[in-house]
Amino acid sequence: MERFSILIPTWNNLDYLKLCVDSIRRNSNADHEILVHINEGTDGTLEWVKQQAIKYTFSSENIGICFALNGLRPLVSTDYIVYMNDDMYVCPNWDTALYSHIQKIGTKLFFLSSTCIQPAASSNRKNCSPEGHYGTTVDEFQEQQLLKEYTQYETTDWMGSTIPPNIVHRDTWDLVGGYSIEFSPGMGSDPDFSAKLWLAGVREFRGIGNSLAYHFMSKSIHRVRKNSGSLQFLRKYGITIRTFQQDILSFDDPVTSKKDNRRQLSTDILRSRFKRMLTFFKDDGRRRLWDDLT
């Protein structure tokens, strides 16, 4: 019986998609349902997905992450929805680590992420994205080296699950209506989804340190016309993405952290309100918002 339904949007990224699907099939301990949304598919993706007997949805042009994920939702047949990028490679036991924690929670109100090893370091993502260079393309990917070394990373569970690979119960997904299409093609849609979950009562936002994946890092993002995700988030919630992630979710902090963010949150809420007010006086802010919504 399949345990997770794994939603993968892809946009003419066939070599990465093949590697991603292969890693799921070889490195998972349970069987999972793989669901793919194909944007354009002019590189042979559509034909390959059909050959693999993978369930899919299709659009003749790139419709972005939000529409793609929501369009795949009717195909889901398991209790758990995983969102995964096509340029990710999951390491052995990634799924067992997630499912083991889910069994301990005792509620559908959770949002968990795997921990992504990435070829470039990020100053504000030390726990959720440890640095490890195993290639930036499929051709140079050092798969065997990664499989030898991934267990050597000193990872810890971290707070503030937002980024993929992530997992949520399908009832919780439906409760908040999936991903917000006003954030199409997708900039800001990850923190927006977390914010909707927070408002719905979810408090278990955790990254699982021993659920590991390798991320080649944004192989499609440079091709897309970006929406103003930060501006949209600020105008929707009245706070910045940074305030939400750092002060409310404590994003990337170890779960053992005892840091009290209440004083900083009060300060940042005031700053956010001022920033939001200023957007109404900036022509570029109004114009970018209008462009995003039309």
mmCIF file of C-alpha atoms in Angstrom:
data_model
loop_
_atom_site.group_PDB
_atom_site.id
_atom_site.type_symbol
_atom_site.label_atom_id
_atom_site.label_comp_id
_atom_site.label_asym_id
_atom_site.label_seq_id
_atom_site.Cartn_x
_atom_site.Cartn_y
_atom_site.Cartn_z
ATOM 1 C CA MET A 1 0.000 0.000 0.000
ATOM 2 C CA GLU A 2 1.354 3.430 -0.943
ATOM 3 C CA ARG A 3 2.147 5.689 2.030
ATOM 4 C CA PHE A 4 2.813 9.196 0.624
ATOM 5 C CA SER A 5 1.569 11.012 -2.466
ATOM 6 C CA ILE A 6 4.569 12.924 -3.824
ATOM 7 C CA LEU A 7 3.676 15.982 -5.929
ATOM 8 C CA ILE A 8 6.420 17.080 -8.338
ATOM 9 C CA PRO A 9 5.938 20.066 -10.662
ATOM 10 C CA THR A 10 8.396 20.012 -13.567
ATOM 11 C CA TRP A 11 9.195 22.338 -16.453
ATOM 12 C CA ASN A 12 11.366 20.882 -19.223
ATOM 13 C CA ASN A 13 13.752 19.464 -16.640
ATOM 14 C CA LEU A 14 13.686 15.830 -17.720
ATOM 15 C CA ASP A 15 17.177 14.756 -16.625
ATOM 16 C CA TYR A 16 16.584 16.061 -13.100
ATOM 17 C CA LEU A 17 13.083 14.587 -12.973
ATOM 18 C CA LYS A 18 14.419 11.159 -13.952
ATOM 19 C CA LEU A 19 17.020 11.342 -11.176
ATOM 20 C CA CYS A 20 14.451 12.538 -8.648
ATOM 21 C CA VAL A 21 11.976 9.756 -9.442
ATOM 22 C CA ASP A 22 14.738 7.148 -9.480
ATOM 23 C CA SER A 23 15.917 8.248 -6.026
ATOM 24 C CA ILE A 24 12.367 7.969 -4.658
ATOM 25 C CA ARG A 25 12.007 4.479 -6.051
ATOM 26 C CA ARG A 26 15.416 3.244 -4.893
ATOM 27 C CA ASN A 27 15.942 5.077 -1.612
ATOM 28 C CA SER A 28 12.491 4.916 -0.032
ATOM 29 C CA ASN A 29 11.592 2.249 2.509
ATOM 30 C CA ALA A 30 7.895 2.323 1.604
ATOM 31 C CA ASP A 31 6.032 2.484 -1.685
ATOM 32 C CA HIS A 32 4.812 5.956 -2.605
ATOM 33 C CA GLU A 33 2.480 7.436 -5.178
ATOM 34 C CA ILE A 34 4.372 9.735 -7.561
ATOM 35 C CA LEU A 35 2.321 12.492 -9.202
ATOM 36 C CA VAL A 36 3.866 14.878 -11.733
ATOM 37 C CA HIS A 37 2.597 18.105 -13.247
ATOM 38 C CA ILE A 38 4.209 18.665 -16.632
ATOM 39 C CA ASN A 39 4.655 22.255 -17.753
ATOM 40 C CA GLU A 40 5.101 22.290 -21.553
ATOM 41 C CA GLY A 41 7.044 19.013 -21.659
ATOM 42 C CA THR A 42 8.743 19.889 -24.924
ATOM 43 C CA ASP A 43 11.922 18.070 -23.842
ATOM 44 C CA GLY A 44 10.315 14.625 -23.845
ATOM 45 C CA THR A 45 8.972 14.781 -20.282
ATOM 46 C CA LEU A 46 5.416 13.924 -21.310
ATOM 47 C CA GLU A 47 6.467 10.824 -23.259
ATOM 48 C CA TRP A 48 8.771 9.639 -20.449
ATOM 49 C CA VAL A 49 6.136 10.066 -17.741
ATOM 50 C CA LYS A 50 3.658 8.068 -19.846
ATOM 51 C CA GLN A 51 6.244 5.304 -20.347
ATOM 52 C CA GLN A 52 6.801 5.165 -16.597
ATOM 53 C CA ALA A 53 3.054 4.851 -15.955
ATOM 54 C CA ILE A 54 3.224 7.844 -13.608
ATOM 55 C CA LYS A 55 0.003 9.729 -12.961
ATOM 56 C CA TYR A 56 0.250 13.270 -14.244
ATOM 57 C CA THR A 57 -1.431 16.514 -15.161
ATOM 58 C CA PHE A 58 -0.354 18.616 -18.126
ATOM 59 C CA SER A 59 -0.385 22.232 -19.251
ATOM 60 C CA SER A 60 0.853 23.446 -22.619
ATOM 61 C CA GLU A 61 2.632 26.357 -20.934
ATOM 62 C CA ASN A 62 4.251 26.934 -17.553
ATOM 63 C CA ILE A 63 1.466 27.614 -15.038
ATOM 64 C CA GLY A 64 3.741 27.857 -12.004
ATOM 65 C CA ILE A 65 4.014 25.975 -8.726
ATOM 66 C CA CYS A 66 0.679 26.927 -7.142
ATOM 67 C CA PHE A 67 -1.623 25.921 -9.997
ATOM 68 C CA ALA A 68 0.470 22.788 -10.603
ATOM 69 C CA LEU A 69 0.259 21.557 -7.012
ATOM 70 C CA ASN A 70 -3.442 22.328 -6.675
ATOM 71 C CA GLY A 71 -4.130 20.634 -9.991
ATOM 72 C CA LEU A 72 -2.471 17.452 -8.759
ATOM 73 C CA ARG A 73 -4.522 17.345 -5.545
ATOM 74 C CA PRO A 74 -7.502 15.436 -7.089
ATOM 75 C CA LEU A 75 -5.111 12.598 -8.013
ATOM 76 C CA VAL A 76 -3.952 12.076 -4.412
ATOM 77 C CA SER A 77 -5.007 8.699 -2.974
ATOM 78 C CA THR A 78 -3.020 8.565 0.293
ATOM 79 C CA ASP A 79 -3.350 10.448 3.586
ATOM 80 C CA TYR A 80 -0.109 12.389 3.214
ATOM 81 C CA ILE A 81 0.908 14.940 0.596
ATOM 82 C CA VAL A 82 4.587 15.569 -0.095
ATOM 83 C CA TYR A 83 5.685 18.517 -2.216
ATOM 84 C CA MET A 84 9.073 17.952 -3.830
ATOM 85 C CA ASN A 85 11.036 19.888 -6.438
ATOM 86 C CA ASP A 86 12.181 18.039 -9.541
ATOM 87 C CA ASP A 87 15.824 18.987 -8.848
ATOM 88 C CA MET A 88 15.962 17.031 -5.586
ATOM 89 C CA TYR A 89 17.460 13.630 -4.842
ATOM 90 C CA VAL A 90 16.213 11.883 -1.702
ATOM 91 C CA CYS A 91 18.671 9.915 0.416
ATOM 92 C CA PRO A 92 17.939 6.497 1.949
ATOM 93 C CA ASN A 93 15.498 6.465 4.898
ATOM 94 C CA TRP A 94 14.185 9.946 4.098
ATOM 95 C CA ASP A 95 10.612 8.700 4.246
ATOM 96 C CA THR A 96 10.983 6.554 7.362
ATOM 97 C CA ALA A 97 12.341 9.519 9.321
ATOM 98 C CA LEU A 98 9.315 11.631 8.363
ATOM 99 C CA TYR A 99 6.749 8.906 9.010
ATOM 100 C CA SER A 100 8.276 7.983 12.371
ATOM 101 C CA HIS A 101 7.832 11.547 13.577
ATOM 102 C CA ILE A 102 4.290 11.751 12.190
ATOM 103 C CA GLN A 103 3.337 8.707 14.241
ATOM 104 C CA LYS A 104 4.546 10.470 17.402
ATOM 105 C CA ILE A 105 2.545 13.657 16.836
ATOM 106 C CA GLY A 106 -0.966 12.308 17.328
ATOM 107 C CA THR A 107 -2.688 14.987 15.243
ATOM 108 C CA LYS A 108 -3.204 15.943 11.608
ATOM 109 C CA LEU A 109 -2.093 19.490 12.368
ATOM 110 C CA PHE A 110 1.591 19.344 11.443
ATOM 111 C CA PHE A 111 3.960 20.483 8.728
ATOM 112 C CA LEU A 112 7.310 18.718 8.354
ATOM 113 C CA SER A 113 10.265 19.225 6.041
ATOM 114 C CA SER A 114 13.250 17.115 5.099
ATOM 115 C CA THR A 115 16.725 18.590 5.485
ATOM 116 C CA CYS A 116 18.388 19.517 2.172
ATOM 117 C CA ILE A 117 22.110 19.207 1.578
ATOM 118 C CA GLN A 118 23.046 21.931 -0.924
ATOM 119 C CA PRO A 119 26.201 22.707 -2.916
ATOM 120 C CA ALA A 120 26.294 26.322 -1.716
ATOM 121 C CA ALA A 121 26.182 27.514 1.873
ATOM 122 C CA SER A 122 23.460 29.844 3.102
ATOM 123 C CA SER A 123 24.144 32.114 6.080
ATOM 124 C CA ASN A 124 20.551 31.940 7.358
ATOM 125 C CA ARG A 125 19.937 28.248 6.622
ATOM 126 C CA LYS A 126 22.629 26.352 8.491
ATOM 127 C CA ASN A 127 20.422 23.618 9.927
ATOM 128 C CA CYS A 128 17.820 23.180 7.195
ATOM 129 C CA SER A 129 20.399 23.350 4.359
ATOM 130 C CA PRO A 130 23.849 22.056 5.361
ATOM 131 C CA GLU A 131 26.536 22.613 2.748
ATOM 132 C CA GLY A 132 27.804 19.654 0.766
ATOM 133 C CA HIS A 133 28.971 19.815 -2.848
ATOM 134 C CA TYR A 134 28.076 16.736 -4.886
ATOM 135 C CA GLY A 135 27.533 18.525 -8.179
ATOM 136 C CA THR A 136 25.300 21.220 -9.613
ATOM 137 C CA THR A 137 24.190 19.271 -12.687
ATOM 138 C CA VAL A 138 23.053 15.719 -13.316
ATOM 139 C CA ASP A 139 26.166 15.032 -15.402
ATOM 140 C CA GLU A 140 28.532 15.951 -12.572
ATOM 141 C CA PHE A 141 26.397 14.501 -9.755
ATOM 142 C CA GLN A 142 28.531 12.410 -7.378
ATOM 143 C CA GLU A 143 25.790 10.026 -6.342
ATOM 144 C CA GLN A 144 27.939 7.274 -4.854
ATOM 145 C CA GLN A 145 29.948 9.789 -2.850
ATOM 146 C CA LEU A 146 26.756 11.285 -1.446
ATOM 147 C CA LEU A 147 25.440 7.842 -0.508
ATOM 148 C CA LYS A 148 28.671 7.138 1.355
ATOM 149 C CA GLU A 149 28.731 10.438 3.222
ATOM 150 C CA TYR A 150 25.151 11.602 3.887
ATOM 151 C CA THR A 151 24.980 9.859 7.277
ATOM 152 C CA GLN A 152 28.101 11.745 8.405
ATOM 153 C CA TYR A 153 26.311 15.109 8.443
ATOM 154 C CA GLU A 154 25.674 16.313 11.983
ATOM 155 C CA THR A 155 22.083 17.317 11.382
ATOM 156 C CA THR A 156 19.537 18.215 14.022
ATOM 157 C CA ASP A 157 15.785 18.748 13.953
ATOM 158 C CA TRP A 158 15.015 22.409 13.323
ATOM 159 C CA MET A 159 12.006 24.677 13.657
ATOM 160 C CA GLY A 160 9.952 26.501 11.050
ATOM 161 C CA SER A 161 9.227 23.957 8.321
ATOM 162 C CA THR A 162 8.497 25.850 5.118
ATOM 163 C CA ILE A 163 10.628 24.597 2.259
ATOM 164 C CA PRO A 164 10.295 21.361 0.253
ATOM 165 C CA PRO A 165 10.525 18.453 0.474
ATOM 166 C CA ASN A 166 7.680 18.904 2.924
ATOM 167 C CA ILE A 167 4.722 16.855 4.074
ATOM 168 C CA VAL A 168 1.251 17.633 5.356
ATOM 169 C CA HIS A 169 -1.873 15.566 6.000
ATOM 170 C CA ARG A 170 -4.273 15.888 3.089
ATOM 171 C CA ASP A 171 -7.095 17.030 5.416
ATOM 172 C CA THR A 172 -4.898 19.887 6.602
ATOM 173 C CA TRP A 173 -3.992 20.714 2.994
ATOM 174 C CA ASP A 174 -7.699 20.912 2.168
ATOM 175 C CA LEU A 175 -8.427 22.929 5.307
ATOM 176 C CA VAL A 176 -6.280 25.814 4.027
ATOM 177 C CA GLY A 177 -7.109 25.330 0.341
ATOM 178 C CA GLY A 178 -3.687 24.242 -0.881
ATOM 179 C CA TYR A 179 -1.290 26.787 -2.353
ATOM 180 C CA SER A 180 -2.465 30.348 -3.006
ATOM 181 C CA ILE A 181 -2.709 30.983 -6.738
ATOM 182 C CA GLU A 182 -2.290 34.746 -6.271
ATOM 183 C CA PHE A 183 1.378 33.924 -5.589
ATOM 184 C CA SER A 184 1.816 32.407 -9.059
ATOM 185 C CA PRO A 185 4.223 31.468 -10.461
ATOM 186 C CA GLY A 186 5.440 30.791 -6.933
ATOM 187 C CA MET A 187 7.681 33.363 -5.268
ATOM 188 C CA GLY A 188 6.518 33.635 -1.648
ATOM 189 C CA SER A 189 4.131 30.697 -1.930
ATOM 190 C CA ASP A 190 6.068 28.546 0.557
ATOM 191 C CA PRO A 191 5.890 30.991 3.507
ATOM 192 C CA ASP A 192 2.306 31.826 2.507
ATOM 193 C CA PHE A 193 1.329 28.165 2.802
ATOM 194 C CA SER A 194 2.994 28.002 6.225
ATOM 195 C CA ALA A 195 1.200 31.200 7.283
ATOM 196 C CA LYS A 196 -2.152 29.711 6.290
ATOM 197 C CA LEU A 197 -1.339 26.597 8.285
ATOM 198 C CA TRP A 198 -0.424 28.729 11.296
ATOM 199 C CA LEU A 199 -3.729 30.568 11.108
ATOM 200 C CA ALA A 200 -5.495 27.189 10.893
ATOM 201 C CA GLY A 201 -3.950 26.128 14.195
ATOM 202 C CA VAL A 202 -0.855 24.213 13.105
ATOM 203 C CA ARG A 203 2.000 24.616 15.607
ATOM 204 C CA GLU A 204 4.185 21.653 14.732
ATOM 205 C CA PHE A 205 6.509 23.149 12.109
ATOM 206 C CA ARG A 206 9.578 20.937 12.208
ATOM 207 C CA GLY A 207 12.433 20.044 9.915
ATOM 208 C CA ILE A 208 13.602 16.454 10.411
ATOM 209 C CA GLY A 209 17.382 16.268 10.637
ATOM 210 C CA ASN A 210 17.725 12.632 9.598
ATOM 211 C CA SER A 211 15.376 12.924 6.618
ATOM 212 C CA LEU A 212 17.893 14.046 4.028
ATOM 213 C CA ALA A 213 17.774 15.060 0.377
ATOM 214 C CA TYR A 214 20.232 16.677 -2.012
ATOM 215 C CA HIS A 215 19.074 19.845 -3.745
ATOM 216 C CA PHE A 216 20.712 20.983 -6.979
ATOM 217 C CA MET A 217 19.224 24.428 -6.246
ATOM 218 C CA SER A 218 16.612 26.186 -8.378
ATOM 219 C CA LYS A 219 17.143 24.818 -11.851
ATOM 220 C CA SER A 220 13.968 26.457 -13.187
ATOM 221 C CA ILE A 221 13.686 29.685 -11.219
ATOM 222 C CA HIS A 222 15.995 31.682 -13.493
ATOM 223 C CA ARG A 223 13.682 31.012 -16.460
ATOM 224 C CA VAL A 224 10.477 32.342 -14.962
ATOM 225 C CA ARG A 225 9.081 35.851 -14.708
ATOM 226 C CA LYS A 226 8.950 36.267 -10.949
ATOM 227 C CA ASN A 227 6.019 37.625 -8.977
ATOM 228 C CA SER A 228 6.619 40.061 -6.097
ATOM 229 C CA GLY A 229 6.171 37.447 -3.409
ATOM 230 C CA SER A 230 7.616 39.486 -0.549
ATOM 231 C CA LEU A 231 5.372 42.441 -1.348
ATOM 232 C CA GLN A 232 2.300 40.250 -1.701
ATOM 233 C CA PHE A 233 2.981 38.528 1.618
ATOM 234 C CA LEU A 234 3.430 41.868 3.382
ATOM 235 C CA ARG A 235 0.181 43.242 2.005
ATOM 236 C CA LYS A 236 -1.738 40.034 2.753
ATOM 237 C CA TYR A 237 -0.613 39.450 6.341
ATOM 238 C CA GLY A 238 0.669 42.844 7.445
ATOM 239 C CA ILE A 239 4.105 41.460 8.328
ATOM 240 C CA THR A 240 7.174 40.602 6.285
ATOM 241 C CA ILE A 241 8.204 37.075 5.397
ATOM 242 C CA ARG A 242 11.292 37.566 7.559
ATOM 243 C CA THR A 243 9.175 38.541 10.585
ATOM 244 C CA PHE A 244 6.912 35.520 10.131
ATOM 245 C CA GLN A 245 9.715 33.037 9.610
ATOM 246 C CA GLN A 246 12.173 34.282 12.212
ATOM 247 C CA ASP A 247 9.954 35.659 14.976
ATOM 248 C CA ILE A 248 6.939 33.335 14.749
ATOM 249 C CA LEU A 249 8.261 30.090 13.258
ATOM 250 C CA SER A 250 11.855 30.469 14.556
ATOM 251 C CA PHE A 251 12.926 29.215 11.131
ATOM 252 C CA ASP A 252 16.147 27.153 11.115
ATOM 253 C CA ASP A 253 16.643 27.314 14.896
ATOM 254 C CA PRO A 254 17.322 23.928 16.543
ATOM 255 C CA VAL A 255 14.213 22.500 18.211
ATOM 256 C CA THR A 256 16.154 22.601 21.472
ATOM 257 C CA SER A 257 16.467 26.396 21.263
ATOM 258 C CA LYS A 258 14.962 28.344 24.174
ATOM 259 C CA LYS A 259 15.099 31.710 22.446
ATOM 260 C CA ASP A 260 12.217 34.056 23.290
ATOM 261 C CA ASN A 261 11.151 36.044 20.201
ATOM 262 C CA ARG A 262 8.258 37.971 21.737
ATOM 263 C CA ARG A 263 10.056 41.282 22.202
ATOM 264 C CA GLN A 264 11.609 41.125 18.720
ATOM 265 C CA LEU A 265 8.222 40.175 17.249
ATOM 266 C CA SER A 266 6.588 43.285 18.708
ATOM 267 C CA THR A 267 9.326 45.472 17.216
ATOM 268 C CA ASP A 268 9.198 43.762 13.831
ATOM 269 C CA ILE A 269 5.398 43.993 13.639
ATOM 270 C CA LEU A 270 5.674 47.770 13.966
ATOM 271 C CA ARG A 271 8.382 47.862 11.295
ATOM 272 C CA SER A 272 6.267 45.661 9.033
ATOM 273 C CA ARG A 273 3.255 47.928 9.393
ATOM 274 C CA PHE A 274 5.370 50.912 8.437
ATOM 275 C CA LYS A 275 6.788 49.071 5.419
ATOM 276 C CA ARG A 276 3.307 48.017 4.359
ATOM 277 C CA MET A 277 2.067 51.601 4.581
ATOM 278 C CA LEU A 278 4.947 52.772 2.396
ATOM 279 C CA THR A 279 4.005 50.346 -0.379
ATOM 280 C CA PHE A 280 0.841 52.350 -1.011
ATOM 281 C CA PHE A 281 2.955 55.412 -1.833
ATOM 282 C CA LYS A 282 5.342 53.695 -4.200
ATOM 283 C CA ASP A 283 4.342 53.503 -7.836
ATOM 284 C CA ASP A 284 6.618 50.511 -8.414
ATOM 285 C CA GLY A 285 4.908 48.612 -5.575
ATOM 286 C CA ARG A 286 1.423 49.217 -6.955
ATOM 287 C CA ARG A 287 2.504 48.510 -10.491
ATOM 288 C CA ARG A 288 4.288 45.269 -9.590
ATOM 289 C CA LEU A 289 1.323 44.098 -7.582
ATOM 290 C CA TRP A 290 -1.032 44.871 -10.460
ATOM 291 C CA ASP A 291 1.268 43.079 -12.889
ATOM 292 C CA ASP A 292 1.310 40.030 -10.629
ATOM 293 C CA LEU A 293 -2.459 39.842 -10.478
ATOM 294 C CA THR A 294 -3.208 40.444 -14.171
#
